[in-house]
CSV table of C-alpha atoms and ligand atoms in Angstrom, one decimal:
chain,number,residue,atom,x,y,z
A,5,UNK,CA,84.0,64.7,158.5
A,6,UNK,CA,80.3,65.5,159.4
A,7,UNK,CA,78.5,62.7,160.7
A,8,UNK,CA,75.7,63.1,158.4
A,9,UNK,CA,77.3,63.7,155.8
A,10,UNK,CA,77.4,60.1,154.7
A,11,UNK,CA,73.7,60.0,155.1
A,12,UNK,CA,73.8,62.7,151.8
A,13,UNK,CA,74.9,59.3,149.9
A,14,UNK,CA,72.1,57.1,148.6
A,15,UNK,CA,74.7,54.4,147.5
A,16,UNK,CA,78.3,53.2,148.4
A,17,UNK,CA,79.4,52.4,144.8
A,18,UNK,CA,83.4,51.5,145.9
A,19,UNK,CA,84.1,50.8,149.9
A,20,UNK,CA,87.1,51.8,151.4
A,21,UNK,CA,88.3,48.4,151.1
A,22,UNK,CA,88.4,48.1,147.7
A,23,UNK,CA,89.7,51.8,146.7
A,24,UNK,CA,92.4,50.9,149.1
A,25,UNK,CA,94.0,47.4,147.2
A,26,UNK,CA,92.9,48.4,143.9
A,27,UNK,CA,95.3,51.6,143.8
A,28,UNK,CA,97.5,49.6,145.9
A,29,UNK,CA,97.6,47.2,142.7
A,30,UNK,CA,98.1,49.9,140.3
A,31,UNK,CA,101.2,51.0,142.7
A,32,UNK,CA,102.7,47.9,142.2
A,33,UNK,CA,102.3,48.2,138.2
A,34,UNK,CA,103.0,51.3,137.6
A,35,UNK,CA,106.7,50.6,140.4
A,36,UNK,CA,107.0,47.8,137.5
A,37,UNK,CA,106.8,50.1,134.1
A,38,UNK,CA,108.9,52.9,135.4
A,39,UNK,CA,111.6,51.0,137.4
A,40,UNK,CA,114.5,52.2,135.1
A,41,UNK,CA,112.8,55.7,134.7
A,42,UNK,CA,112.8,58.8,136.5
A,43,UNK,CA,108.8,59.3,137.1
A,44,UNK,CA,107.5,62.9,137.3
A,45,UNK,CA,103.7,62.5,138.1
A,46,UNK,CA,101.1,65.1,137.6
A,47,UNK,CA,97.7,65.7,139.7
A,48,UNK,CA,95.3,67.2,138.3
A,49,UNK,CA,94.0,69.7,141.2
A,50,UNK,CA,91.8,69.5,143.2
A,51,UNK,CA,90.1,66.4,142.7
A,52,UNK,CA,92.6,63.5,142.8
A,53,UNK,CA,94.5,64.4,145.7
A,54,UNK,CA,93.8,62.1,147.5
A,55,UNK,CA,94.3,59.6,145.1
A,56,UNK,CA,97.8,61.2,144.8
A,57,UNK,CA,98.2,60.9,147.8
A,58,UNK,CA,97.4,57.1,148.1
A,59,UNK,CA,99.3,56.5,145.4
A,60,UNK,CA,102.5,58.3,146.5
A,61,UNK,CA,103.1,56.3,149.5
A,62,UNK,CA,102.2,52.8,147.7
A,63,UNK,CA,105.0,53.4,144.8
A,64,UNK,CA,108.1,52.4,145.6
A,65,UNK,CA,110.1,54.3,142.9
A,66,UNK,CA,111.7,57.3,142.6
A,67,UNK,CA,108.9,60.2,141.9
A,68,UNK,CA,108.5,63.8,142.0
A,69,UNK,CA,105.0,65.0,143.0
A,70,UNK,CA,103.7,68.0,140.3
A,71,UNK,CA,100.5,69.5,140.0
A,72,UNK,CA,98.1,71.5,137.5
A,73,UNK,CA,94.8,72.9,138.1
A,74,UNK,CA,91.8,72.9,136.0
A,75,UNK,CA,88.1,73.5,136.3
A,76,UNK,CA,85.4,72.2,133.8
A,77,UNK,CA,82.5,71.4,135.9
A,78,UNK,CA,79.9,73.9,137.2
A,79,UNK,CA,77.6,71.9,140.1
A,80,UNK,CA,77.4,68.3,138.8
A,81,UNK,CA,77.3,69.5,134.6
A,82,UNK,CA,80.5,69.9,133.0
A,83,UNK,CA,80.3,74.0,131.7
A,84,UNK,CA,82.1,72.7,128.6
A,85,UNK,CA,84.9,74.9,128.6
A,86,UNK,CA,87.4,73.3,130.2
A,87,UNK,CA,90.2,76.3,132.1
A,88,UNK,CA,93.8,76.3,133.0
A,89,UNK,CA,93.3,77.3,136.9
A,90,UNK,CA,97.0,76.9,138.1
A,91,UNK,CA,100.0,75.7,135.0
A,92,UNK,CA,103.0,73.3,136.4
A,93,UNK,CA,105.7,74.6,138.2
A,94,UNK,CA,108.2,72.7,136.7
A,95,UNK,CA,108.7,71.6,132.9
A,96,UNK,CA,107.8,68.4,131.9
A,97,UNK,CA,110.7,68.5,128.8
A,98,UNK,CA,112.4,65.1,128.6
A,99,UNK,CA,110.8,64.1,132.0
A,100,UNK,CA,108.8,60.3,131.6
A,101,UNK,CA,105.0,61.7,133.2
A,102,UNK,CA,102.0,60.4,134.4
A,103,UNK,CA,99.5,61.9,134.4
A,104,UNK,CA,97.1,61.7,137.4
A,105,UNK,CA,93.3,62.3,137.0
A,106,UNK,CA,90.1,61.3,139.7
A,107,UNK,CA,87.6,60.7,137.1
A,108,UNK,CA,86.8,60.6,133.4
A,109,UNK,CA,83.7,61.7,132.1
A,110,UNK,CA,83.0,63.4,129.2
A,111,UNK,CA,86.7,63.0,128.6
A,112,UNK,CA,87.0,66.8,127.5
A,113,UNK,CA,89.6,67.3,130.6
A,114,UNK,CA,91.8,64.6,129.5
A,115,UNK,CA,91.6,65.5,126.7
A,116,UNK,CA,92.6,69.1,127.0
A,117,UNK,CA,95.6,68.0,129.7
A,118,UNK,CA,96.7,65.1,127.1
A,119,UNK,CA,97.4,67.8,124.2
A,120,UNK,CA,98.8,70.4,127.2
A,121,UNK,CA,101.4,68.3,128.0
A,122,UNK,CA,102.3,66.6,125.0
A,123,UNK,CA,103.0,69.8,123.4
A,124,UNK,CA,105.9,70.6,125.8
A,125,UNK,CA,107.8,67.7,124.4
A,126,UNK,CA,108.0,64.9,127.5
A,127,UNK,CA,110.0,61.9,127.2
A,128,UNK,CA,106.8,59.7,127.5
A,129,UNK,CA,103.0,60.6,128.8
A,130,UNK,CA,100.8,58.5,130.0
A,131,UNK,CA,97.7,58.5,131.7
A,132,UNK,CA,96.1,57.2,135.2
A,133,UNK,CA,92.8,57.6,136.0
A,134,UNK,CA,90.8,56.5,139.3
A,135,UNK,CA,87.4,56.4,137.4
A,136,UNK,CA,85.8,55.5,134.2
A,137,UNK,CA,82.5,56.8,133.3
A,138,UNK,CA,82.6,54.8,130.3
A,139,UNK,CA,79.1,55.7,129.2
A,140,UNK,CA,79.4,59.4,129.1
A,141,UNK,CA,82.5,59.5,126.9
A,142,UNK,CA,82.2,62.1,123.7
A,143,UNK,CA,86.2,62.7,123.7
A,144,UNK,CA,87.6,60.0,122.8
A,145,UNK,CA,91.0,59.9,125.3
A,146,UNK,CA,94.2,57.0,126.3
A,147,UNK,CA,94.1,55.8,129.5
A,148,UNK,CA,97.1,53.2,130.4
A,149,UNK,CA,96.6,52.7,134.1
A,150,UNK,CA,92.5,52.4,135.1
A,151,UNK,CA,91.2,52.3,138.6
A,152,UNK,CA,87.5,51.1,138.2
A,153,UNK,CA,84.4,51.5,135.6
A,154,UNK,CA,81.6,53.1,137.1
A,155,UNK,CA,78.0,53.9,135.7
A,156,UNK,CA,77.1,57.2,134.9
A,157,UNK,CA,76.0,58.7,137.7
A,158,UNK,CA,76.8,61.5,139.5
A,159,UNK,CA,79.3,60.8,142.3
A,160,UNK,CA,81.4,62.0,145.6
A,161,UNK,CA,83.8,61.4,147.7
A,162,UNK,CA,87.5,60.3,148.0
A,163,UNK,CA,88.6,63.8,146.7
A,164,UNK,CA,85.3,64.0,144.7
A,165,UNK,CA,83.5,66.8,145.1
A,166,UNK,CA,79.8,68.2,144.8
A,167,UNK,CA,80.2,72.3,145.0
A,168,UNK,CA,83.5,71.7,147.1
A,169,UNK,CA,81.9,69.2,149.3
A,170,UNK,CA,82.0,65.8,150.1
A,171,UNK,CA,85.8,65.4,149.6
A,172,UNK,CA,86.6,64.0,152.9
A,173,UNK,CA,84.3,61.3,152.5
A,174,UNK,CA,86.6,57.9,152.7
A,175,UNK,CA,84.6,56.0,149.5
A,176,UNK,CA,83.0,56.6,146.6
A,177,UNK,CA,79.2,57.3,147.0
A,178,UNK,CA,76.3,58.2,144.5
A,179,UNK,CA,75.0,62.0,145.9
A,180,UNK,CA,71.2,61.9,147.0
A,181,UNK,CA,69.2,63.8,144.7
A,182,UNK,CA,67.9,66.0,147.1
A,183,UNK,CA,71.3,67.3,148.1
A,184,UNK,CA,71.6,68.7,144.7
A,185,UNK,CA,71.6,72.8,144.0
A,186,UNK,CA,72.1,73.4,148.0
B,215,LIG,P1,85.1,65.5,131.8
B,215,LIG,O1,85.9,66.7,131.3
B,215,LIG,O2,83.7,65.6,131.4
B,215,LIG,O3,85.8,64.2,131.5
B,215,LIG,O4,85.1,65.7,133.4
B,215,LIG,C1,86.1,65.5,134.2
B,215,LIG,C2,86.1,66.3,135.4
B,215,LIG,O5,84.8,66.6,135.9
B,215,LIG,C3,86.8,65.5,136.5
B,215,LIG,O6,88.1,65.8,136.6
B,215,LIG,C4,86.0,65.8,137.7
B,215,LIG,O7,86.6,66.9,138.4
B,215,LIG,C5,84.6,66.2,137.3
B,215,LIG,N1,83.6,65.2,137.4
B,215,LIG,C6,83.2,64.3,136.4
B,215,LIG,N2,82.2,63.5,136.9
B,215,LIG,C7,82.1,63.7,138.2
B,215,LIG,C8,81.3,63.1,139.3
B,215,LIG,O8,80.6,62.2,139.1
B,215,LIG,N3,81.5,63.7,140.5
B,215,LIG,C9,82.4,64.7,140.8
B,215,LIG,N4,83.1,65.3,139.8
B,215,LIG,C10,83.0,64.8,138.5
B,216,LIG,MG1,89.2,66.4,138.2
């Protein structure tokens, strides 16, 4: 990581810290929920992997690790049209999934991935998200497992992206105007 790339953040809206023990807490639920179940969780690509990640090594269940790709944003707008970048490699038939997700905004990706996968007939779905831009919702969409509700502003880091950067960064910070469009 760039050293001054943390100086492109005007705000530090979730430390470290706390994205480390609050997905450590939502570890130890969902562990709980799918104890007698064999879990088969999906990340959406690219942005929550490292919330996959994190949440991988905290569950102490049996999981398989899937993933799907979709693109909906363009820069820091989403284009509306949400795309089907990269399907599943497996089928999620009969299998109990979660469904992984960095951020909600408009809701329109959920909301896309919710009817995707429900269609091809799981056992159960449910849905985990990271982030909740409450505010910004026009889809209405079910979230079961929530990591935090943040205003609705435009943000980066911890797999987040603006234009493919700032992933790397280890919290979640509000982007500096000015680094906008570059
Ligand atoms: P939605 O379809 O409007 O709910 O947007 C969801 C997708 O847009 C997320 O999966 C993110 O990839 C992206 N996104 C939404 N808000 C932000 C943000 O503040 N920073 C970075 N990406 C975002
Ligand atoms: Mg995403």
């Amino acid at each position: 990581m760039s050293a001054n790339l943390h100086d492109h953040t005007e705000e530090i809206l979730i430390t470290e810290n706390q994205l480390q023990s609050r997905v450590r807490e939502m570890a130890k639920k969902i562990s709980r929920d799918y104890r007698e179940r064999e879990l088969m969780l999906v990340g959406v690509l690219k942005g929550s992997l490292i919330f996959v990640a994190d949440l991988l090594r905290n569950l102490d269940i049996d999981v398989s690790a899937e993933f799907i790709c979709v693109s909906s944003y363009e820069g820091d707008r989403p284009s509306g049209a949400v795309k089907l970048v990269m399907d599943l490699q497996k089928d999620p038939a009969g299998k109990h999934v979660l469904l992984v997700e960095d951020i909600v905004d408009s809701g329109a990706t959920l909301a896309f991935l919710q009817e995707l996968l429900s269609a091809r007939r799981p056992a159960s779905l449910r849905t985990c998200v990271l982030l909740d831009k409450t505010a910004a919702r026009k889809v209405p969409v079910t979230i079961d497992y929530r990591g935090f509700t943040i205003p609705d502003k435009f943000i980066v880091g911890y797999g987040l992206d603006y234009r493919e950067r700032y992933r790397g960064l280890p919290y979640i910070g509000v982007l500096r105007k000015e680094h906008y469009s570059k």
